[in-house]
CSV table of C-alpha atoms in Angstrom, one decimal:
chain,number,residue,atom,x,y,z
Z,1,MET,CA,-96.3,-154.7,-125.9
Z,2,SER,CA,-97.8,-157.9,-124.9
Z,3,LEU,CA,-97.1,-161.5,-124.6
Z,4,LYS,CA,-99.4,-161.9,-127.7
Z,5,HIS,CA,-97.1,-159.8,-129.7
Z,6,GLY,CA,-93.7,-159.8,-128.0
Z,7,LEU,CA,-90.6,-160.9,-129.8
Z,8,SER,CA,-90.3,-165.1,-130.0
Z,9,LEU,CA,-93.2,-165.4,-127.7
Z,10,TRP,CA,-96.7,-165.1,-129.7
Z,11,CYS,CA,-97.8,-164.5,-133.2
Z,12,PRO,CA,-100.8,-162.5,-134.8
Z,13,GLN,CA,-103.9,-164.4,-134.8
Z,14,THR,CA,-104.2,-167.4,-137.2
Z,15,SER,CA,-107.3,-168.3,-138.9
Z,16,SER,CA,-109.0,-171.3,-137.8
Z,17,SER,CA,-108.8,-172.8,-141.5
Z,18,SER,CA,-105.0,-172.4,-141.2
Z,19,LEU,CA,-105.0,-174.0,-137.8
Z,20,ASN,CA,-107.0,-177.0,-138.9
Z,21,ARG,CA,-104.9,-177.7,-142.2
Z,22,ILE,CA,-102.0,-177.9,-139.5
Z,23,THR,CA,-103.5,-179.9,-137.0
Z,24,HIS,CA,-104.9,-182.8,-139.4
Z,25,SER,CA,-101.9,-182.9,-142.1
Z,26,TYR,CA,-100.8,-186.4,-141.1
Z,27,SER,CA,-102.5,-188.6,-138.6
Z,28,LEU,CA,-101.0,-190.3,-135.6
Z,29,PRO,CA,-102.1,-193.8,-136.5
Z,30,PHE,CA,-99.6,-193.3,-139.6
Z,31,VAL,CA,-96.9,-192.5,-137.2
Z,32,ARG,CA,-97.4,-195.5,-135.1
Z,33,SER,CA,-97.7,-197.8,-138.0
Z,34,GLN,CA,-94.4,-196.4,-139.4
Z,35,ARG,CA,-92.7,-197.4,-135.8
Z,36,ARG,CA,-94.0,-200.8,-135.6
Z,37,SER,CA,-92.4,-201.6,-138.9
Z,38,PHE,CA,-89.4,-200.1,-137.9
Z,39,ILE,CA,-89.0,-202.2,-134.7
Z,40,VAL,CA,-89.8,-205.4,-136.8
Z,41,SER,CA,-86.7,-205.0,-138.6
Z,42,SER,CA,-84.5,-203.2,-135.8
Z,43,SER,CA,-82.6,-206.5,-135.3
Z,44,SER,CA,-81.2,-206.1,-139.0
Z,45,PHE,CA,-80.0,-202.6,-138.6
Z,46,ALA,CA,-76.5,-201.7,-139.1
Z,47,ASN,CA,-74.6,-199.7,-136.6
Z,48,GLU,CA,-75.6,-196.4,-138.1
Z,49,ASN,CA,-79.3,-196.8,-137.9
Z,50,ARG,CA,-81.3,-195.7,-134.7
Z,51,GLU,CA,-84.8,-196.3,-134.2
Z,52,PHE,CA,-85.4,-192.9,-132.4
Z,53,VAL,CA,-83.1,-189.9,-132.5
Z,54,ILE,CA,-83.6,-186.7,-130.6
Z,55,VAL,CA,-81.7,-183.8,-132.1
Z,56,GLY,CA,-80.9,-181.2,-129.3
Z,57,GLY,CA,-79.6,-181.8,-125.5
Z,58,GLY,CA,-81.5,-179.2,-123.9
Z,59,ASN,CA,-84.4,-179.7,-121.5
Z,60,ALA,CA,-86.9,-180.9,-123.9
Z,61,ALA,CA,-84.6,-183.5,-124.8
Z,62,GLY,CA,-84.0,-184.5,-121.3
Z,63,TYR,CA,-87.8,-184.9,-120.4
Z,64,ALA,CA,-88.1,-186.7,-123.6
Z,65,ALA,CA,-85.5,-189.2,-122.7
Z,66,ARG,CA,-87.5,-189.6,-119.5
Z,67,THR,CA,-90.7,-190.5,-121.3
Z,68,PHE,CA,-89.1,-193.0,-123.6
Z,69,VAL,CA,-87.8,-194.9,-120.3
Z,70,GLU,CA,-91.1,-194.7,-118.6
Z,71,HIS,CA,-92.5,-196.3,-122.0
Z,72,GLY,CA,-89.9,-198.8,-121.9
Z,73,MET,CA,-88.7,-197.9,-125.3
Z,74,ALA,CA,-85.1,-196.3,-124.6
Z,75,ASP,CA,-82.7,-199.1,-124.1
Z,76,GLY,CA,-80.8,-199.9,-127.3
Z,77,LYS,CA,-83.6,-197.7,-129.2
Z,78,LEU,CA,-82.8,-194.0,-128.2
Z,79,CYS,CA,-80.0,-191.8,-129.4
Z,80,ILE,CA,-79.6,-188.2,-128.6
Z,81,VAL,CA,-77.3,-185.9,-130.6
Z,82,CYS,CA,-76.2,-182.4,-129.2
Z,83,LYS,CA,-74.0,-179.9,-129.3
Z,84,GLU,CA,-72.6,-179.2,-125.8
Z,85,ALA,CA,-70.5,-181.5,-123.6
Z,86,PHE,CA,-73.1,-182.0,-121.3
Z,87,ALA,CA,-76.1,-184.0,-120.6
Z,88,PRO,CA,-79.5,-182.1,-120.7
Z,89,TYR,CA,-79.8,-179.8,-117.8
Z,90,GLU,CA,-82.2,-177.4,-116.3
Z,91,ARG,CA,-81.1,-174.3,-118.2
Z,92,PRO,CA,-83.1,-171.6,-115.9
Z,93,ALA,CA,-80.2,-171.9,-113.6
Z,94,LEU,CA,-77.8,-170.3,-116.1
Z,95,THR,CA,-79.3,-166.8,-115.4
Z,96,LYS,CA,-80.3,-167.6,-111.8
Z,97,ALA,CA,-77.8,-169.7,-109.3
Z,98,TYR,CA,-75.3,-170.3,-111.6
Z,99,LEU,CA,-74.0,-166.7,-111.7
Z,100,PHE,CA,-74.2,-166.2,-107.8
Z,101,PRO,CA,-70.6,-165.5,-106.2
Z,102,LYS,CA,-68.7,-168.7,-104.8
Z,103,ASP,CA,-69.8,-167.4,-100.9
Z,104,LYS,CA,-73.4,-167.5,-101.8
Z,105,LYS,CA,-73.6,-171.5,-103.0
Z,106,PRO,CA,-73.9,-171.1,-106.8
Z,107,ALA,CA,-75.5,-173.9,-108.7
Z,108,ARG,CA,-73.2,-176.1,-110.5
Z,109,LEU,CA,-73.5,-179.6,-112.6
Z,110,PRO,CA,-74.4,-182.0,-111.8
Z,111,GLY,CA,-76.7,-180.4,-109.3
Z,112,PHE,CA,-79.3,-179.3,-111.9
Z,113,HIS,CA,-79.4,-181.9,-114.6
Z,114,THR,CA,-83.0,-182.6,-115.8
Z,115,CYS,CA,-85.4,-183.6,-114.5
Z,116,VAL,CA,-84.7,-182.0,-111.0
Z,117,GLY,CA,-86.6,-178.8,-112.0
Z,118,SER,CA,-89.5,-180.5,-111.6
Z,119,GLY,CA,-88.9,-182.7,-109.1
Z,120,GLY,CA,-88.0,-185.6,-111.0
Z,121,GLU,CA,-84.8,-187.9,-111.0
Z,122,ARG,CA,-81.6,-186.4,-111.6
Z,123,GLN,CA,-80.5,-187.7,-115.1
Z,124,THR,CA,-76.6,-187.5,-115.1
Z,125,PRO,CA,-74.7,-188.8,-118.1
Z,126,ASP,CA,-74.6,-192.2,-116.0
Z,127,TRP,CA,-78.4,-192.2,-115.9
Z,128,TYR,CA,-78.1,-192.4,-119.9
Z,129,LYS,CA,-75.7,-195.2,-119.9
Z,130,GLU,CA,-77.8,-197.2,-117.6
Z,131,HIS,CA,-81.2,-196.7,-119.5
Z,132,GLY,CA,-79.2,-198.0,-122.7
Z,133,ILE,CA,-79.5,-194.4,-124.4
Z,134,GLU,CA,-76.8,-193.3,-126.8
Z,135,MET,CA,-75.4,-189.8,-126.4
Z,136,LEU,CA,-73.4,-188.1,-129.2
Z,137,TYR,CA,-71.9,-185.1,-127.2
Z,138,GLU,CA,-70.3,-182.2,-129.0
Z,139,ASP,CA,-71.7,-183.5,-132.4
Z,140,PRO,CA,-74.3,-181.2,-133.8
Z,141,VAL,CA,-76.5,-182.0,-136.8
Z,142,THR,CA,-75.3,-180.5,-140.0
Z,143,GLY,CA,-77.8,-182.0,-142.6
Z,144,LEU,CA,-81.2,-183.7,-142.7
Z,145,ASP,CA,-82.2,-186.1,-145.9
Z,146,ILE,CA,-85.7,-186.6,-145.5
Z,147,THR,CA,-86.1,-189.2,-148.4
Z,148,LYS,CA,-83.4,-191.3,-147.0
Z,149,GLN,CA,-84.1,-190.5,-143.4
Z,150,THR,CA,-80.7,-189.8,-142.3
Z,151,LEU,CA,-78.7,-187.0,-140.4
Z,152,ALA,CA,-75.3,-185.9,-141.0
Z,153,THR,CA,-73.3,-184.6,-138.0
Z,154,SER,CA,-70.2,-182.4,-137.7
Z,155,SER,CA,-67.9,-185.3,-136.9
Z,156,GLY,CA,-69.0,-187.0,-140.2
Z,157,LYS,CA,-71.4,-189.4,-138.6
Z,158,LEU,CA,-74.4,-190.6,-141.0
Z,159,LEU,CA,-77.2,-191.3,-138.7
Z,160,LYS,CA,-80.6,-193.6,-139.9
Z,161,TYR,CA,-83.5,-192.7,-138.0
Z,162,GLY,CA,-87.0,-194.3,-137.9
Z,163,SER,CA,-88.4,-191.5,-135.6
Z,164,LEU,CA,-87.0,-188.0,-135.4
Z,165,ILE,CA,-87.7,-185.5,-132.7
Z,166,ILE,CA,-86.1,-182.0,-133.1
Z,167,SER,CA,-85.7,-179.8,-130.0
Z,168,THR,CA,-82.8,-177.6,-130.7
Z,169,GLY,CA,-84.1,-174.8,-129.1
Z,170,CYS,CA,-83.0,-171.3,-129.7
Z,171,THR,CA,-79.9,-169.2,-130.0
Z,172,ALA,CA,-79.3,-165.8,-128.6
Z,173,VAL,CA,-79.7,-162.5,-130.8
Z,174,ARG,CA,-76.0,-161.3,-131.2
Z,175,PHE,CA,-75.1,-157.6,-132.0
Z,176,PRO,CA,-73.4,-157.2,-135.2
Z,177,GLU,CA,-69.5,-157.9,-135.0
Z,178,LYS,CA,-69.0,-154.2,-136.7
Z,179,ILE,CA,-70.5,-152.4,-133.8
Z,180,GLY,CA,-68.6,-154.4,-131.1
Z,181,GLY,CA,-70.9,-157.4,-130.6
Z,182,ASN,CA,-68.1,-160.1,-130.3
Z,183,LEU,CA,-65.4,-158.0,-128.3
Z,184,PRO,CA,-64.0,-159.6,-125.6
Z,185,GLY,CA,-65.9,-158.6,-122.4
Z,186,VAL,CA,-69.3,-158.9,-124.4
Z,187,HIS,CA,-71.4,-161.9,-123.3
Z,188,TYR,CA,-74.6,-164.0,-124.4
Z,189,ILE,CA,-76.2,-166.5,-122.2
Z,190,ARG,CA,-77.7,-169.7,-123.6
Z,191,ASP,CA,-75.5,-172.6,-122.3
Z,192,VAL,CA,-72.9,-173.6,-119.3
Z,193,ALA,CA,-69.8,-172.5,-121.3
Z,194,ASP,CA,-71.7,-168.9,-121.9
Z,195,ALA,CA,-72.1,-168.8,-118.1
Z,196,ASP,CA,-68.5,-170.0,-117.2
Z,197,SER,CA,-67.2,-167.2,-119.4
Z,198,LEU,CA,-69.4,-164.5,-117.9
Z,199,ILE,CA,-68.4,-165.5,-114.2
Z,200,SER,CA,-64.9,-165.4,-115.3
Z,201,SER,CA,-65.4,-161.7,-116.2
Z,202,LEU,CA,-67.6,-161.1,-113.0
Z,203,GLU,CA,-64.9,-162.0,-110.8
Z,204,SER,CA,-62.6,-159.2,-112.0
Z,205,ALA,CA,-65.5,-156.9,-113.4
Z,206,LYS,CA,-66.3,-153.3,-111.5
Z,207,LYS,CA,-68.7,-151.9,-114.1
Z,208,VAL,CA,-71.4,-154.1,-115.8
Z,209,VAL,CA,-73.9,-152.9,-118.5
Z,210,ILE,CA,-76.8,-155.1,-119.2
Z,211,VAL,CA,-78.2,-154.8,-122.6
Z,212,GLY,CA,-82.2,-155.7,-122.4
Z,213,GLY,CA,-84.9,-155.4,-119.9
Z,214,GLY,CA,-86.5,-158.8,-120.3
Z,215,TYR,CA,-86.0,-161.9,-118.3
Z,216,ILE,CA,-82.3,-162.2,-119.0
Z,217,GLY,CA,-81.6,-158.6,-118.1
Z,218,MET,CA,-83.6,-158.7,-114.8
Z,219,GLU,CA,-82.0,-162.1,-113.8
Z,220,VAL,CA,-78.4,-161.3,-114.5
Z,221,ALA,CA,-78.5,-157.7,-113.0
Z,222,ALA,CA,-80.0,-159.3,-109.7
Z,223,ALA,CA,-77.1,-161.7,-109.7
Z,224,ALA,CA,-74.5,-158.7,-110.4
Z,225,VAL,CA,-75.9,-157.2,-107.2
Z,226,ALA,CA,-74.5,-160.1,-105.2
Z,227,TRP,CA,-71.1,-159.5,-106.8
Z,228,LYS,CA,-71.5,-155.7,-105.6
Z,229,LEU,CA,-70.8,-154.5,-108.9
Z,230,ASP,CA,-71.6,-151.3,-110.5
Z,231,THR,CA,-74.6,-152.3,-112.8
Z,232,THR,CA,-76.5,-150.5,-115.4
Z,233,ILE,CA,-79.3,-151.9,-117.3
Z,234,ILE,CA,-80.1,-150.5,-121.0
Z,235,PHE,CA,-83.3,-151.0,-123.0
Z,236,PRO,CA,-85.0,-149.2,-125.6
Z,237,GLU,CA,-88.6,-149.6,-123.9
Z,238,ASN,CA,-90.3,-147.4,-121.2
Z,239,HIS,CA,-90.3,-149.9,-118.6
Z,240,LEU,CA,-89.2,-153.4,-117.8
Z,241,LEU,CA,-90.4,-156.5,-119.4
Z,242,PRO,CA,-92.8,-154.6,-121.4
Z,243,ARG,CA,-94.0,-158.1,-122.8
Z,244,LEU,CA,-95.9,-158.9,-119.3
Z,245,PHE,CA,-95.3,-156.2,-117.1
Z,246,THR,CA,-98.0,-153.2,-116.9
Z,247,THR,CA,-96.3,-149.8,-116.4
Z,248,SER,CA,-97.3,-150.0,-112.7
Z,249,LEU,CA,-96.1,-153.1,-112.0
Z,250,ALA,CA,-93.1,-152.4,-113.7
Z,251,ARG,CA,-92.2,-149.4,-111.7
Z,252,ARG,CA,-92.6,-151.5,-108.6
Z,253,TYR,CA,-89.8,-153.8,-109.6
Z,254,GLU,CA,-87.5,-150.9,-110.7
Z,255,GLU,CA,-88.0,-149.4,-107.5
Z,256,LEU,CA,-86.6,-152.7,-106.0
Z,257,TYR,CA,-83.7,-152.9,-108.3
Z,258,LEU,CA,-82.8,-149.1,-107.6
Z,259,GLU,CA,-82.8,-149.8,-103.8
Z,260,ASN,CA,-80.2,-152.5,-104.8
Z,261,GLY,CA,-78.0,-150.2,-106.4
Z,262,VAL,CA,-79.2,-151.1,-110.3
Z,263,LYS,CA,-79.2,-148.0,-112.5
Z,264,PHE,CA,-81.5,-148.0,-115.7
Z,265,GLN,CA,-80.9,-146.2,-119.1
Z,266,LYS,CA,-84.7,-146.4,-120.2
Z,267,GLY,CA,-85.8,-145.5,-123.9
Z,268,SER,CA,-82.1,-145.9,-125.0
Z,269,LEU,CA,-80.6,-147.3,-127.9
Z,270,ILE,CA,-76.9,-148.7,-128.5
Z,271,LYS,CA,-74.9,-147.3,-131.3
Z,272,ASN,CA,-72.0,-149.1,-130.5
Z,273,ILE,CA,-69.7,-151.0,-128.0
Z,274,GLU,CA,-66.3,-149.9,-127.8
Z,275,ALA,CA,-63.0,-151.5,-127.0
Z,276,GLY,CA,-60.3,-150.1,-124.8
Z,277,SER,CA,-56.3,-149.8,-126.0
Z,278,ASP,CA,-56.1,-153.7,-125.1
Z,279,GLY,CA,-58.8,-154.4,-127.4
Z,280,HIS,CA,-61.1,-155.5,-124.3
Z,281,VAL,CA,-64.8,-153.7,-124.0
Z,282,ALA,CA,-64.4,-150.5,-122.4
Z,283,ALA,CA,-67.8,-148.7,-123.0
Z,284,VAL,CA,-71.1,-148.5,-124.6
Z,285,LYS,CA,-72.2,-145.8,-126.9
Z,286,LEU,CA,-75.9,-144.7,-127.1
Z,287,GLU,CA,-77.6,-143.1,-129.9
Z,288,ASP,CA,-77.9,-139.8,-128.2
Z,289,GLY,CA,-74.1,-139.5,-128.1
Z,290,SER,CA,-73.9,-140.6,-124.2
Z,291,THR,CA,-71.4,-143.1,-123.0
Z,292,ILE,CA,-71.4,-145.5,-120.3
Z,293,GLU,CA,-68.2,-147.0,-119.0
Z,294,ALA,CA,-68.3,-150.9,-118.5
Z,295,ASP,CA,-65.7,-153.7,-118.4
Z,296,THR,CA,-68.2,-156.5,-118.8
Z,297,ILE,CA,-71.2,-156.3,-121.0
Z,298,ILE,CA,-74.3,-158.9,-121.3
Z,299,ILE,CA,-76.4,-158.9,-124.1
Z,300,GLY,CA,-80.2,-160.4,-123.6
Z,301,VAL,CA,-81.9,-158.7,-126.5
Z,302,GLY,CA,-83.9,-161.9,-127.3
Z,303,ALA,CA,-83.5,-165.3,-129.2
Z,304,LYS,CA,-84.3,-167.1,-132.3
Z,305,PRO,CA,-85.1,-170.5,-133.1
Z,306,ALA,CA,-82.4,-172.8,-134.0
Z,307,VAL,CA,-83.9,-174.4,-137.4
Z,308,GLN,CA,-81.0,-174.8,-139.5
Z,309,PRO,CA,-80.8,-177.5,-141.0
Z,310,PHE,CA,-84.5,-178.2,-140.9
Z,311,GLU,CA,-86.0,-175.7,-143.2
Z,312,ALA,CA,-87.2,-178.8,-145.5
Z,313,VAL,CA,-89.4,-180.0,-142.7
Z,314,GLY,CA,-91.6,-176.7,-142.8
Z,315,LEU,CA,-91.1,-173.5,-141.0
Z,316,ASP,CA,-93.9,-170.9,-139.7
Z,317,THR,CA,-93.2,-167.6,-140.9
Z,318,THR,CA,-95.3,-165.7,-138.6
Z,319,VAL,CA,-93.6,-166.7,-135.5
Z,320,GLY,CA,-90.8,-168.7,-136.7
Z,321,GLY,CA,-89.8,-172.2,-135.7
Z,322,ILE,CA,-90.5,-175.4,-137.1
Z,323,GLN,CA,-94.3,-176.0,-137.9
Z,324,VAL,CA,-96.3,-178.9,-136.3
Z,325,ASP,CA,-99.5,-180.1,-135.4
Z,326,GLY,CA,-101.3,-180.7,-131.6
Z,327,LEU,CA,-99.3,-183.8,-131.6
Z,328,PHE,CA,-96.0,-182.2,-132.6
Z,329,GLN,CA,-95.9,-184.0,-135.5
Z,330,THR,CA,-94.2,-181.8,-138.8
Z,331,ARG,CA,-95.4,-182.0,-142.6
Z,332,VAL,CA,-93.0,-185.0,-142.8
Z,333,PRO,CA,-94.3,-188.2,-141.4
Z,334,GLY,CA,-92.2,-189.4,-138.6
Z,335,ILE,CA,-90.5,-186.0,-137.8
Z,336,PHE,CA,-91.6,-184.1,-134.7
Z,337,ALA,CA,-90.6,-181.0,-133.2
Z,338,VAL,CA,-90.7,-179.8,-129.6
Z,339,GLY,CA,-89.7,-177.0,-127.2
Z,340,ASP,CA,-88.7,-173.6,-128.0
Z,341,VAL,CA,-88.4,-174.5,-131.6
Z,342,ALA,CA,-92.0,-175.6,-132.2
Z,343,ALA,CA,-94.7,-173.3,-134.1
Z,344,PHE,CA,-97.6,-175.2,-132.5
Z,345,PRO,CA,-101.3,-174.7,-132.0
Z,346,LEU,CA,-102.2,-172.9,-128.9
Z,347,LYS,CA,-105.6,-174.5,-128.3
Z,348,MET,CA,-107.0,-172.2,-125.6
Z,349,TYR,CA,-106.6,-169.1,-127.8
Z,350,ASP,CA,-107.0,-170.2,-131.4
Z,351,ARG,CA,-103.8,-169.3,-132.8
Z,352,ILE,CA,-100.2,-170.5,-133.5
Z,353,ALA,CA,-97.6,-169.9,-131.1
Z,354,ARG,CA,-94.1,-170.6,-130.4
Z,355,VAL,CA,-93.2,-170.4,-126.5
Z,356,GLU,CA,-89.6,-170.1,-125.3
Z,357,HIS,CA,-90.2,-171.3,-121.7
Z,358,VAL,CA,-88.9,-174.3,-119.6
Z,359,ASP,CA,-92.6,-175.3,-118.7
Z,360,HIS,CA,-93.4,-175.8,-122.3
Z,361,ALA,CA,-90.3,-177.2,-123.1
Z,362,ARG,CA,-91.0,-179.9,-120.4
Z,363,ARG,CA,-94.8,-180.6,-121.4
Z,364,SER,CA,-94.3,-180.5,-125.1
Z,365,ALA,CA,-91.5,-183.2,-125.0
Z,366,GLN,CA,-93.7,-185.5,-122.8
Z,367,HIS,CA,-96.8,-185.0,-125.0
Z,368,CYS,CA,-94.9,-185.7,-128.2
Z,369,VAL,CA,-93.2,-188.9,-126.8
Z,370,LYS,CA,-96.5,-190.2,-125.5
Z,371,ALA,CA,-98.4,-189.6,-128.6
Z,372,LEU,CA,-95.2,-191.4,-130.7
Z,373,LEU,CA,-95.2,-194.4,-128.4
Z,374,SER,CA,-98.8,-194.9,-127.4
Z,375,ALA,CA,-102.5,-194.4,-128.3
Z,376,GLN,CA,-102.5,-190.9,-126.8
Z,377,THR,CA,-104.3,-188.8,-129.7
Z,378,HIS,CA,-105.8,-185.7,-127.9
Z,379,THR,CA,-104.0,-182.5,-129.0
Z,380,TYR,CA,-101.8,-180.6,-127.0
Z,381,ASP,CA,-103.6,-177.8,-124.6
Z,382,TYR,CA,-101.3,-175.7,-123.3
Z,383,LEU,CA,-101.8,-172.8,-120.6
Z,384,PRO,CA,-99.4,-170.1,-121.2
Z,385,TYR,CA,-97.0,-170.0,-117.9
Z,386,PHE,CA,-94.1,-167.6,-117.1
Z,387,TYR,CA,-92.2,-167.1,-113.8
Z,388,SER,CA,-89.1,-165.6,-112.6
Z,389,ARG,CA,-87.2,-165.6,-109.3
Z,390,VAL,CA,-84.3,-163.2,-108.5
Z,391,PHE,CA,-82.1,-162.2,-105.6
Z,392,GLU,CA,-82.2,-165.7,-104.0
Z,393,TYR,CA,-78.8,-165.7,-102.9
Z,394,GLU,CA,-77.7,-165.8,-99.1
Z,395,GLU,CA,-77.9,-162.3,-97.4
Z,396,SER,CA,-80.3,-160.9,-99.9
Z,397,ALA,CA,-82.5,-158.3,-98.2
Z,398,ARG,CA,-85.4,-159.8,-100.0
Z,399,LYS,CA,-86.1,-162.7,-102.1
Z,400,VAL,CA,-88.5,-162.3,-105.1
Z,401,TRP,CA,-90.5,-165.1,-107.2
Z,402,TRP,CA,-93.5,-164.2,-109.2
Z,403,GLN,CA,-95.8,-166.6,-111.7
Z,404,PHE,CA,-98.1,-165.6,-114.4
Z,405,TYR,CA,-100.7,-167.9,-116.4
Z,406,GLY,CA,-103.0,-167.1,-119.1
Z,407,GLU,CA,-102.8,-164.0,-121.6
Z,408,ASN,CA,-102.3,-160.4,-121.0
Z,409,ALA,CA,-102.8,-159.0,-124.5
Z,410,VAL,CA,-106.6,-158.3,-123.9
Z,411,GLY,CA,-108.9,-156.6,-121.7
Z,412,GLU,CA,-108.1,-154.4,-118.7
Z,413,ALA,CA,-105.3,-154.9,-116.2
Z,414,ILE,CA,-106.7,-154.5,-112.6
Z,415,GLU,CA,-103.7,-154.4,-110.1
Z,416,VAL,CA,-104.1,-155.2,-106.2
Z,417,GLY,CA,-101.5,-155.0,-103.4
Z,418,ASN,CA,-98.5,-152.8,-102.5
Z,419,PHE,CA,-95.8,-155.1,-103.3
Z,420,ASN,CA,-94.6,-155.3,-99.4
Z,421,PRO,CA,-94.2,-158.3,-100.5
Z,422,LYS,CA,-97.6,-159.2,-102.1
Z,423,ILE,CA,-99.0,-157.8,-105.5
Z,424,ALA,CA,-101.5,-159.1,-108.0
Z,425,THR,CA,-102.3,-158.1,-111.4
Z,426,PHE,CA,-105.8,-159.7,-113.2
Z,427,TRP,CA,-106.4,-159.1,-116.7
Z,428,LEU,CA,-110.3,-159.0,-117.1
Z,429,ASP,CA,-112.0,-159.1,-120.9
Z,430,SER,CA,-115.8,-158.7,-120.9
Z,431,GLY,CA,-115.7,-159.6,-117.2
Z,432,LYS,CA,-113.9,-162.7,-118.0
Z,433,LEU,CA,-110.6,-163.2,-116.0
Z,434,LYS,CA,-108.1,-164.1,-119.0
Z,435,GLY,CA,-104.7,-163.6,-117.0
Z,436,VAL,CA,-103.4,-163.3,-113.3
Z,437,PHE,CA,-100.1,-162.5,-112.3
Z,438,LEU,CA,-99.0,-163.0,-108.6
Z,439,GLU,CA,-95.8,-162.0,-106.4
Z,440,SER,CA,-94.8,-163.7,-103.4
Z,441,GLY,CA,-97.6,-165.7,-103.0
Z,442,SER,CA,-98.1,-168.9,-100.9
Z,443,SER,CA,-98.2,-172.4,-102.6
Z,444,GLU,CA,-101.6,-172.5,-102.4
Z,445,GLU,CA,-102.2,-169.1,-104.0
Z,446,PHE,CA,-99.8,-170.2,-106.9
Z,447,GLN,CA,-101.7,-173.3,-107.4
Z,448,LEU,CA,-105.0,-171.5,-107.8
Z,449,LEU,CA,-103.3,-169.4,-110.8
Z,450,PRO,CA,-103.7,-172.0,-113.3
Z,451,ARG,CA,-107.3,-172.7,-112.3
Z,452,LEU,CA,-108.4,-169.3,-112.7
Z,453,ALA,CA,-106.6,-169.1,-115.9
Z,454,ARG,CA,-107.9,-172.1,-117.6
Z,455,SER,CA,-111.4,-171.6,-116.4
Z,456,GLN,CA,-111.8,-167.8,-117.2
Z,457,PRO,CA,-114.6,-167.4,-114.7
Z,458,LEU,CA,-116.7,-164.0,-114.7
Z,459,VAL,CA,-115.2,-161.9,-112.1
Z,460,ASP,CA,-117.1,-158.6,-110.5
Z,461,LYS,CA,-114.7,-156.0,-111.7
Z,462,ALA,CA,-115.7,-153.5,-108.9
Z,463,LYS,CA,-115.2,-156.2,-106.3
Z,464,LEU,CA,-111.8,-156.9,-107.3
Z,465,GLN,CA,-110.8,-153.1,-107.8
Z,466,ASN,CA,-112.0,-152.7,-104.2
Z,467,ALA,CA,-110.2,-155.4,-102.7
Z,468,SER,CA,-108.1,-154.2,-99.8
Z,469,SER,CA,-105.4,-156.9,-100.0
Z,470,VAL,CA,-104.1,-159.6,-102.5
Z,471,GLU,CA,-105.6,-162.2,-100.4
Z,472,GLU,CA,-109.0,-160.7,-100.5
Z,473,ALA,CA,-108.7,-160.3,-104.3
Z,474,LEU,CA,-107.9,-164.0,-104.7
Z,475,GLN,CA,-110.7,-165.0,-102.5
Z,476,ILE,CA,-113.0,-163.1,-104.9
Z,477,ALA,CA,-111.7,-164.6,-107.7
Z,478,GLN,CA,-112.2,-168.2,-106.0
Z,479,SER,CA,-115.6,-167.5,-105.4
Z,480,SER,CA,-116.1,-166.7,-109.1
Z,481,LEU,CA,-114.6,-170.1,-109.9
Z,482,ASP,CA,-116.6,-171.9,-107.6
Z,483,ALA,CA,-119.7,-170.1,-108.6
Z,484,THR,CA,-118.7,-171.0,-112.3
Z,485,ALA,CA,-118.0,-174.7,-111.7
Z,486,ALA,CA,-121.6,-174.9,-109.7
Z,487,VAL,CA,-123.3,-173.8,-113.0
């Protein structure tokens, strides 16, 4: 499988006519005009009326809030409605440093509140108060009335909005209860409460089973190593992270995990999760009849967009999520969707996509708010970007950090390097560099990757294959990029 066809990340090619229909459904001037009229009458609003409302308290909400503040449109005008008890935070930490044992300096709030992940100011609850932003914690939206422009919340509030930004993100795909998906000791990770529950289990765990060989599986397994636990990863595919890794690249990482004591059960399907006499999880039973003992199980088999109760806004049936144009406007004037939940035109590759990644959450939120509040009319032009960091705790024998830009669903993959520590993979299609992956690069090398993936220079395949090192391969790509720019 590739990024293009992987679960929740990409969808099959969408026709240009369909793309244009989405992009031009409603124009930005209409939205700005609506906003101005709403501001004029704001002084007469009752308490339940809000000029701007963001639904969802994840990363996208935090970055959107900062953009409202930068435009001077937050104080007394912006309300954020979320289901969690916390202000927006950098969610990637939950499967990384948050899971470290206490002696290895785990991450904790308020240390990773948005927007520290991109080098910005830490937006603690006091930050929202200081900027006049109303926060409704632990009060998820239960209903939306498009005609009346109102939101209903679980506490019974009825909020009238002028402009609405939906940033509800995703929920974890769960195993059915009938096969043990809700047994004590079975964990899913989407928020701080989930991570706290898992840490409580890890403190007394002996045998951990992780179901899923993707991002969550790899990151949680690396954290479990820090706890010195018997750890097994189970997944149905032939190798780790099949949406991105080639077979050869995956083998390098699998060898690293094996060196750290992690075991793999590849090509395996779960039949059910079994409980012990005390009702707590005790084992995983596979379809082949074998059983793996476990007192803690983490399920990381994907996520699905949290679209309820927003179906009336318009859903994309190919990738899921809420259908938006290049400014994140839905088919309903005044309603936007950003982050994981948005099905947006991926301009570079002329298709509709839904991207579950923190980088897109940040950028889409900022782009949306700028379009809403200013004269910005250029469409979102996102370059797919993914990364991971594992084994970063103290005393780790080796810290791992890779980045990928572009697409890997086309052409041929060329691998350079021996993973000691560097390795790179280049995806060439008809000579054009479409995607590039790099492990353990320098800051300068990582900065080169997005330039390569966006420019897609013609690269000499033979030279790349004959490169003696990652550094030489990147120099070859850099020279191709320079030659393209000079034309």
